Amino acid sequence: MTIRVIIADDQAMVRAGFAALLNAQSDIDVVGDAPDGRQALEVSGRTHPDVVLMDVRMPEMDGLEATRRLLDPPIGVVHRPKVLMLTTFDVDDYVYEALRAGASGFLLKDAPPADLISAVRVVAAGEALLAPSVTRRLIEDFARTRPAPRRRDPKLRLNGLTPRETEVLELIARGLSNQEIAARLVLAEQTVKTHIGRILAKLDLRDRAQAVVLAYESGLVTPGQ
């Protein structure tokens, strides 16, 4: 199945470069692009992409607000693409809020081409791009310095998890892959996937990215622990 992608970035050369790279892949098709968040919403509504590459800083509407609107659409809108944030180190303060808004992860703009291609495939498959050590470090920083407002005590949400599910959630938050979790807990990888599916369902979470955020907000995992 071909992965449909749109690219939202205010730099035309970035959009063109990413589009050329991705369109060269047999399983990826760039179906549109936009120079700002507002137009990204319009293009997404017309093309129904699987993945949106979303720059953080753009005119008219930034990537954070566009992500919120894409992933929490008005009543009647059922299409919700995966969002992969594009960022640089000088805008890291947006990343944690983007993950809380439902983005599936982020990629540094200067990452190698192979990483961009892999990231699109990973996010399209429903996984969260949270494995790189830089991501874990950033999430820890944001969890420590920018606690989210709590409408409901996150600790109460964890009460419905079994001890094993809680253990798996903690390892997810520490950035371990399914394979690494399976090795740590001496489980089959398919069993780990089953536990993760139950965790997401019980906690009403969209993906691993939101699971990581909740683990930090609840205190299950603490920065620097």
PDB file of C-alpha atoms in Angstrom:
ATOM      1  CA  MET A   1       0.000   0.000   0.000  1.00  0.00           C
ATOM      2  CA  THR A   2       1.307   3.441  -0.926  1.00  0.00           C
ATOM      3  CA  ILE A   3       1.846   5.914   1.918  1.00  0.00           C
ATOM      4  CA  ARG A   4       0.267   9.280   1.095  1.00  0.00           C
ATOM      5  CA  VAL A   5       2.237  12.236   2.463  1.00  0.00           C
ATOM      6  CA  ILE A   6       1.892  16.015   2.549  1.00  0.00           C
ATOM      7  CA  ILE A   7       4.728  18.361   3.513  1.00  0.00           C
ATOM      8  CA  ALA A   8       4.086  21.553   5.475  1.00  0.00           C
ATOM      9  CA  ASP A   9       7.091  23.883   5.638  1.00  0.00           C
ATOM     10  CA  ASP A  10       7.513  27.574   4.950  1.00  0.00           C
ATOM     11  CA  GLN A  11      10.714  27.008   2.958  1.00  0.00           C
ATOM     12  CA  ALA A  12      10.005  26.075  -0.660  1.00  0.00           C
ATOM     13  CA  MET A  13      13.395  24.422  -1.093  1.00  0.00           C
ATOM     14  CA  VAL A  14      12.798  22.182   1.920  1.00  0.00           C
ATOM     15  CA  ARG A  15       9.410  21.121   0.565  1.00  0.00           C
ATOM     16  CA  ALA A  16      10.855  20.419  -2.870  1.00  0.00           C
ATOM     17  CA  GLY A  17      13.827  18.487  -1.513  1.00  0.00           C
ATOM     18  CA  PHE A  18      11.753  16.329   0.795  1.00  0.00           C
ATOM     19  CA  ALA A  19       9.191  15.703  -1.952  1.00  0.00           C
ATOM     20  CA  ALA A  20      11.855  14.597  -4.437  1.00  0.00           C
ATOM     21  CA  LEU A  21      13.390  12.246  -1.887  1.00  0.00           C
ATOM     22  CA  LEU A  22      10.106  10.686  -0.814  1.00  0.00           C
ATOM     23  CA  ASN A  23       8.606  10.429  -4.303  1.00  0.00           C
ATOM     24  CA  ALA A  24      11.644   8.393  -5.341  1.00  0.00           C
ATOM     25  CA  GLN A  25      10.426   5.621  -3.006  1.00  0.00           C
ATOM     26  CA  SER A  26       8.088   3.064  -4.549  1.00  0.00           C
ATOM     27  CA  ASP A  27       5.849   2.967  -1.471  1.00  0.00           C
ATOM     28  CA  ILE A  28       5.549   6.719  -0.796  1.00  0.00           C
ATOM     29  CA  ASP A  29       3.578   9.341  -2.724  1.00  0.00           C
ATOM     30  CA  VAL A  30       3.709  13.060  -1.865  1.00  0.00           C
ATOM     31  CA  VAL A  31       0.157  14.227  -2.598  1.00  0.00           C
ATOM     32  CA  GLY A  32       0.493  17.869  -1.587  1.00  0.00           C
ATOM     33  CA  ASP A  33       2.437  20.555   0.233  1.00  0.00           C
ATOM     34  CA  ALA A  34       1.754  23.761   2.126  1.00  0.00           C
ATOM     35  CA  PRO A  35       3.775  26.817   3.240  1.00  0.00           C
ATOM     36  CA  ASP A  36       1.910  27.267   6.537  1.00  0.00           C
ATOM     37  CA  GLY A  37      -0.300  25.465   8.997  1.00  0.00           C
ATOM     38  CA  ARG A  38      -3.566  26.915   7.756  1.00  0.00           C
ATOM     39  CA  GLN A  39      -2.952  25.709   4.214  1.00  0.00           C
ATOM     40  CA  ALA A  40      -1.762  22.376   5.589  1.00  0.00           C
ATOM     41  CA  LEU A  41      -5.233  21.877   7.081  1.00  0.00           C
ATOM     42  CA  GLU A  42      -6.841  22.687   3.729  1.00  0.00           C
ATOM     43  CA  VAL A  43      -4.533  20.375   1.769  1.00  0.00           C
ATOM     44  CA  SER A  44      -5.048  17.587   4.278  1.00  0.00           C
ATOM     45  CA  GLY A  45      -8.809  17.959   4.015  1.00  0.00           C
ATOM     46  CA  ARG A  46      -8.623  17.565   0.229  1.00  0.00           C
ATOM     47  CA  THR A  47      -6.017  14.818  -0.062  1.00  0.00           C
ATOM     48  CA  HIS A  48      -6.516  12.702   3.094  1.00  0.00           C
ATOM     49  CA  PRO A  49      -2.823  11.877   3.636  1.00  0.00           C
ATOM     50  CA  ASP A  50      -1.573   9.077   5.831  1.00  0.00           C
ATOM     51  CA  VAL A  51       1.299  11.193   7.172  1.00  0.00           C
ATOM     52  CA  VAL A  52       1.843  14.947   7.482  1.00  0.00           C
ATOM     53  CA  LEU A  53       5.405  16.206   7.756  1.00  0.00           C
ATOM     54  CA  MET A  54       4.809  19.325   9.843  1.00  0.00           C
ATOM     55  CA  ASP A  55       7.325  22.085  10.413  1.00  0.00           C
ATOM     56  CA  VAL A  56       7.088  23.729  13.825  1.00  0.00           C
ATOM     57  CA  ARG A  57       7.531  27.398  12.941  1.00  0.00           C
ATOM     58  CA  MET A  58       5.417  28.677  10.063  1.00  0.00           C
ATOM     59  CA  PRO A  59       3.503  31.893   9.307  1.00  0.00           C
ATOM     60  CA  GLU A  60      -0.285  32.235   9.533  1.00  0.00           C
ATOM     61  CA  MET A  61      -0.566  29.166  11.775  1.00  0.00           C
ATOM     62  CA  ASP A  62       2.333  27.290  13.357  1.00  0.00           C
ATOM     63  CA  GLY A  63       2.773  23.540  13.226  1.00  0.00           C
ATOM     64  CA  LEU A  64       1.669  23.040  16.819  1.00  0.00           C
ATOM     65  CA  GLU A  65      -1.762  24.606  16.309  1.00  0.00           C
ATOM     66  CA  ALA A  66      -2.167  22.855  12.966  1.00  0.00           C
ATOM     67  CA  THR A  67      -1.362  19.535  14.640  1.00  0.00           C
ATOM     68  CA  ARG A  68      -3.974  20.155  17.339  1.00  0.00           C
ATOM     69  CA  ARG A  69      -6.613  20.870  14.701  1.00  0.00           C
ATOM     70  CA  LEU A  70      -5.676  17.912  12.517  1.00  0.00           C
ATOM     71  CA  LEU A  71      -5.800  15.448  15.403  1.00  0.00           C
ATOM     72  CA  ASP A  72      -8.843  16.929  17.145  1.00  0.00           C
ATOM     73  CA  PRO A  73     -11.020  17.784  14.141  1.00  0.00           C
ATOM     74  CA  PRO A  74     -14.561  19.190  14.198  1.00  0.00           C
ATOM     75  CA  ILE A  75     -17.509  16.834  14.566  1.00  0.00           C
ATOM     76  CA  GLY A  76     -18.118  15.012  11.319  1.00  0.00           C
ATOM     77  CA  VAL A  77     -14.477  14.938  10.238  1.00  0.00           C
ATOM     78  CA  VAL A  78     -13.194  11.398  10.619  1.00  0.00           C
ATOM     79  CA  HIS A  79      -9.835  11.534   8.856  1.00  0.00           C
ATOM     80  CA  ARG A  80      -6.883  11.893  11.239  1.00  0.00           C
ATOM     81  CA  PRO A  81      -3.452  11.579   9.655  1.00  0.00           C
ATOM     82  CA  LYS A  82      -0.289  10.747  11.538  1.00  0.00           C
ATOM     83  CA  VAL A  83       1.818  13.840  12.200  1.00  0.00           C
ATOM     84  CA  LEU A  84       5.596  13.819  12.132  1.00  0.00           C
ATOM     85  CA  MET A  85       7.037  17.097  13.396  1.00  0.00           C
ATOM     86  CA  LEU A  86      10.068  18.632  11.687  1.00  0.00           C
ATOM     87  CA  THR A  87      12.225  20.649  14.035  1.00  0.00           C
ATOM     88  CA  THR A  88      15.652  22.035  14.817  1.00  0.00           C
ATOM     89  CA  PHE A  89      17.362  22.270  18.187  1.00  0.00           C
ATOM     90  CA  ASP A  90      16.423  25.940  18.568  1.00  0.00           C
ATOM     91  CA  VAL A  91      12.709  25.129  18.661  1.00  0.00           C
ATOM     92  CA  ASP A  92      12.801  22.132  20.963  1.00  0.00           C
ATOM     93  CA  ASP A  93      10.421  23.779  23.415  1.00  0.00           C
ATOM     94  CA  TYR A  94       7.570  23.004  20.999  1.00  0.00           C
ATOM     95  CA  VAL A  95       8.210  19.290  20.751  1.00  0.00           C
ATOM     96  CA  TYR A  96       6.717  18.182  24.046  1.00  0.00           C
ATOM     97  CA  GLU A  97       3.518  20.150  23.384  1.00  0.00           C
ATOM     98  CA  ALA A  98       3.345  18.602  19.918  1.00  0.00           C
ATOM     99  CA  LEU A  99       3.537  15.122  21.432  1.00  0.00           C
ATOM    100  CA  ARG A 100       0.813  16.030  23.912  1.00  0.00           C
ATOM    101  CA  ALA A 101      -1.293  17.248  20.990  1.00  0.00           C
ATOM    102  CA  GLY A 102      -1.004  13.798  19.465  1.00  0.00           C
ATOM    103  CA  ALA A 103       1.950  14.015  17.092  1.00  0.00           C
ATOM    104  CA  SER A 104       3.552  10.629  16.537  1.00  0.00           C
ATOM    105  CA  GLY A 105       7.074  11.934  16.956  1.00  0.00           C
ATOM    106  CA  PHE A 106       9.565  14.318  15.478  1.00  0.00           C
ATOM    107  CA  LEU A 107      12.559  14.418  13.212  1.00  0.00           C
ATOM    108  CA  LEU A 108      15.426  16.877  13.083  1.00  0.00           C
ATOM    109  CA  LYS A 109      15.588  18.712   9.774  1.00  0.00           C
ATOM    110  CA  ASP A 110      19.239  17.888   9.296  1.00  0.00           C
ATOM    111  CA  ALA A 111      18.702  14.146   9.740  1.00  0.00           C
ATOM    112  CA  PRO A 112      20.121  11.886   7.005  1.00  0.00           C
ATOM    113  CA  PRO A 113      17.758  11.203   4.061  1.00  0.00           C
ATOM    114  CA  ALA A 114      17.450   7.552   5.059  1.00  0.00           C
ATOM    115  CA  ASP A 115      16.135   8.631   8.463  1.00  0.00           C
ATOM    116  CA  LEU A 116      13.374  10.721   6.875  1.00  0.00           C
ATOM    117  CA  ILE A 117      12.258   7.835   4.685  1.00  0.00           C
ATOM    118  CA  SER A 118      12.330   5.424   7.630  1.00  0.00           C
ATOM    119  CA  ALA A 119      10.454   7.895   9.846  1.00  0.00           C
ATOM    120  CA  VAL A 120       7.593   8.222   7.369  1.00  0.00           C
ATOM    121  CA  ARG A 121       7.255   4.445   7.173  1.00  0.00           C
ATOM    122  CA  VAL A 122       7.439   3.996  10.936  1.00  0.00           C
ATOM    123  CA  VAL A 123       4.804   6.636  11.642  1.00  0.00           C
ATOM    124  CA  ALA A 124       2.525   5.398   8.848  1.00  0.00           C
ATOM    125  CA  ALA A 125       2.651   1.927  10.379  1.00  0.00           C
ATOM    126  CA  GLY A 126       1.229   3.301  13.609  1.00  0.00           C
ATOM    127  CA  GLU A 127       4.416   3.391  15.632  1.00  0.00           C
ATOM    128  CA  ALA A 128       5.818   6.443  17.383  1.00  0.00           C
ATOM    129  CA  LEU A 129       9.200   7.819  16.467  1.00  0.00           C
ATOM    130  CA  LEU A 130      10.616   7.836  19.979  1.00  0.00           C
ATOM    131  CA  ALA A 131      13.623   5.545  19.836  1.00  0.00           C
ATOM    132  CA  PRO A 132      16.495   8.012  19.257  1.00  0.00           C
ATOM    133  CA  SER A 133      18.298   9.017  22.428  1.00  0.00           C
ATOM    134  CA  VAL A 134      17.835  12.695  21.607  1.00  0.00           C
ATOM    135  CA  THR A 135      14.062  12.206  21.745  1.00  0.00           C
ATOM    136  CA  ARG A 136      14.230  10.603  25.176  1.00  0.00           C
ATOM    137  CA  ARG A 137      16.402  13.442  26.450  1.00  0.00           C
ATOM    138  CA  LEU A 138      14.070  16.103  25.124  1.00  0.00           C
ATOM    139  CA  ILE A 139      10.962  14.467  26.555  1.00  0.00           C
ATOM    140  CA  GLU A 140      12.649  14.259  29.948  1.00  0.00           C
ATOM    141  CA  ASP A 141      13.547  17.952  29.748  1.00  0.00           C
ATOM    142  CA  PHE A 142      10.006  18.964  28.889  1.00  0.00           C
ATOM    143  CA  ALA A 143       8.449  16.708  31.515  1.00  0.00           C
ATOM    144  CA  ARG A 144      10.674  18.320  34.124  1.00  0.00           C
ATOM    145  CA  THR A 145      10.421  21.974  33.101  1.00  0.00           C
ATOM    146  CA  ARG A 146       7.008  22.227  31.440  1.00  0.00           C
ATOM    147  CA  PRO A 147       4.489  20.152  33.390  1.00  0.00           C
ATOM    148  CA  ALA A 148       1.142  19.976  31.647  1.00  0.00           C
ATOM    149  CA  PRO A 149      -2.033  21.321  33.246  1.00  0.00           C
ATOM    150  CA  ARG A 150      -3.907  18.401  34.762  1.00  0.00           C
ATOM    151  CA  ARG A 151      -7.634  18.159  34.201  1.00  0.00           C
ATOM    152  CA  ARG A 152      -7.525  14.689  35.717  1.00  0.00           C
ATOM    153  CA  ASP A 153      -4.841  13.189  37.937  1.00  0.00           C
ATOM    154  CA  PRO A 154      -2.741  11.019  35.574  1.00  0.00           C
ATOM    155  CA  LYS A 155      -1.895   8.653  38.432  1.00  0.00           C
ATOM    156  CA  LEU A 156      -5.542   7.614  38.669  1.00  0.00           C
ATOM    157  CA  ARG A 157      -5.472   6.571  35.010  1.00  0.00           C
ATOM    158  CA  LEU A 158      -2.744   4.039  35.726  1.00  0.00           C
ATOM    159  CA  ASN A 159      -4.763   2.223  38.366  1.00  0.00           C
ATOM    160  CA  GLY A 160      -6.452   0.074  35.744  1.00  0.00           C
ATOM    161  CA  LEU A 161      -3.184  -1.384  34.494  1.00  0.00           C
ATOM    162  CA  THR A 162      -1.866  -4.730  35.650  1.00  0.00           C
ATOM    163  CA  PRO A 163       1.618  -4.798  37.224  1.00  0.00           C
ATOM    164  CA  ARG A 164       3.047  -6.217  33.991  1.00  0.00           C
ATOM    165  CA  GLU A 165       1.356  -3.527  31.874  1.00  0.00           C
ATOM    166  CA  THR A 166       2.712  -0.854  34.199  1.00  0.00           C
ATOM    167  CA  GLU A 167       6.187  -2.347  33.810  1.00  0.00           C
ATOM    168  CA  VAL A 168       5.863  -2.316  30.013  1.00  0.00           C
ATOM    169  CA  LEU A 169       4.650   1.295  30.062  1.00  0.00           C
ATOM    170  CA  GLU A 170       7.677   2.316  32.105  1.00  0.00           C
ATOM    171  CA  LEU A 171      10.028   0.697  29.594  1.00  0.00           C
ATOM    172  CA  ILE A 172       8.218   2.351  26.684  1.00  0.00           C
ATOM    173  CA  ALA A 173       8.745   5.698  28.381  1.00  0.00           C
ATOM    174  CA  ARG A 174      12.444   4.943  28.740  1.00  0.00           C
ATOM    175  CA  GLY A 175      12.648   4.618  24.969  1.00  0.00           C
ATOM    176  CA  LEU A 176      12.998   0.838  24.651  1.00  0.00           C
ATOM    177  CA  SER A 177      11.785  -0.847  21.479  1.00  0.00           C
ATOM    178  CA  ASN A 178       9.437  -3.846  21.527  1.00  0.00           C
ATOM    179  CA  GLN A 179      12.397  -6.136  20.965  1.00  0.00           C
ATOM    180  CA  GLU A 180      14.338  -4.567  23.837  1.00  0.00           C
ATOM    181  CA  ILE A 181      11.327  -4.783  26.152  1.00  0.00           C
ATOM    182  CA  ALA A 182      10.877  -8.445  25.267  1.00  0.00           C
ATOM    183  CA  ALA A 183      14.515  -9.173  26.085  1.00  0.00           C
ATOM    184  CA  ARG A 184      14.380  -7.218  29.357  1.00  0.00           C
ATOM    185  CA  LEU A 185      11.230  -8.962  30.576  1.00  0.00           C
ATOM    186  CA  VAL A 186      11.973 -12.352  28.972  1.00  0.00           C
ATOM    187  CA  LEU A 187       8.795 -12.282  26.912  1.00  0.00           C
ATOM    188  CA  ALA A 188       7.927 -13.012  23.301  1.00  0.00           C
ATOM    189  CA  GLU A 189       7.848  -9.854  21.177  1.00  0.00           C
ATOM    190  CA  GLN A 190       4.238 -10.589  20.209  1.00  0.00           C
ATOM    191  CA  THR A 191       3.341 -10.691  23.913  1.00  0.00           C
ATOM    192  CA  VAL A 192       4.875  -7.244  24.338  1.00  0.00           C
ATOM    193  CA  LYS A 193       2.790  -5.958  21.414  1.00  0.00           C
ATOM    194  CA  THR A 194      -0.311  -7.395  23.070  1.00  0.00           C
ATOM    195  CA  HIS A 195       0.509  -5.642  26.349  1.00  0.00           C
ATOM    196  CA  ILE A 196       1.066  -2.342  24.525  1.00  0.00           C
ATOM    197  CA  GLY A 197      -2.255  -2.656  22.718  1.00  0.00           C
ATOM    198  CA  ARG A 198      -4.034  -3.186  26.041  1.00  0.00           C
ATOM    199  CA  ILE A 199      -2.217  -0.247  27.636  1.00  0.00           C
ATOM    200  CA  LEU A 200      -3.260   2.101  24.845  1.00  0.00           C
ATOM    201  CA  ALA A 201      -6.854   0.855  24.982  1.00  0.00           C
ATOM    202  CA  LYS A 202      -7.166   1.084  28.771  1.00  0.00           C
ATOM    203  CA  LEU A 203      -5.647   4.553  28.940  1.00  0.00           C
ATOM    204  CA  ASP A 204      -7.469   5.805  25.824  1.00  0.00           C
ATOM    205  CA  LEU A 205      -4.196   6.771  24.157  1.00  0.00           C
ATOM    206  CA  ARG A 206      -3.547   7.175  20.442  1.00  0.00           C
ATOM    207  CA  ASP A 207      -0.026   5.758  20.288  1.00  0.00           C
ATOM    208  CA  ARG A 208       3.302   5.267  22.061  1.00  0.00           C
ATOM    209  CA  ALA A 209       4.047   8.982  21.993  1.00  0.00           C
ATOM    210  CA  GLN A 210       1.063   9.765  24.184  1.00  0.00           C
ATOM    211  CA  ALA A 211       1.941   6.806  26.405  1.00  0.00           C
ATOM    212  CA  VAL A 212       5.382   8.299  27.020  1.00  0.00           C
ATOM    213  CA  VAL A 213       3.890  11.688  27.877  1.00  0.00           C
ATOM    214  CA  LEU A 214       1.431  10.141  30.346  1.00  0.00           C
ATOM    215  CA  ALA A 215       4.174   8.065  31.971  1.00  0.00           C
ATOM    216  CA  TYR A 216       6.134  11.231  32.737  1.00  0.00           C
ATOM    217  CA  GLU A 217       3.121  13.293  33.754  1.00  0.00           C
ATOM    218  CA  SER A 218       1.938  10.585  36.137  1.00  0.00           C
ATOM    219  CA  GLY A 219       5.332  10.273  37.828  1.00  0.00           C
ATOM    220  CA  LEU A 220       5.737   6.637  36.766  1.00  0.00           C
ATOM    221  CA  VAL A 221       9.003   7.743  35.182  1.00  0.00           C
ATOM    222  CA  THR A 222      10.904  10.774  36.407  1.00  0.00           C
ATOM    223  CA  PRO A 223      13.527  12.796  34.523  1.00  0.00           C
ATOM    224  CA  GLY A 224      17.060  11.583  35.145  1.00  0.00           C
ATOM    225  CA  GLN A 225      15.853   8.512  37.038  1.00  0.00           C
TER     226      GLN A 225
END
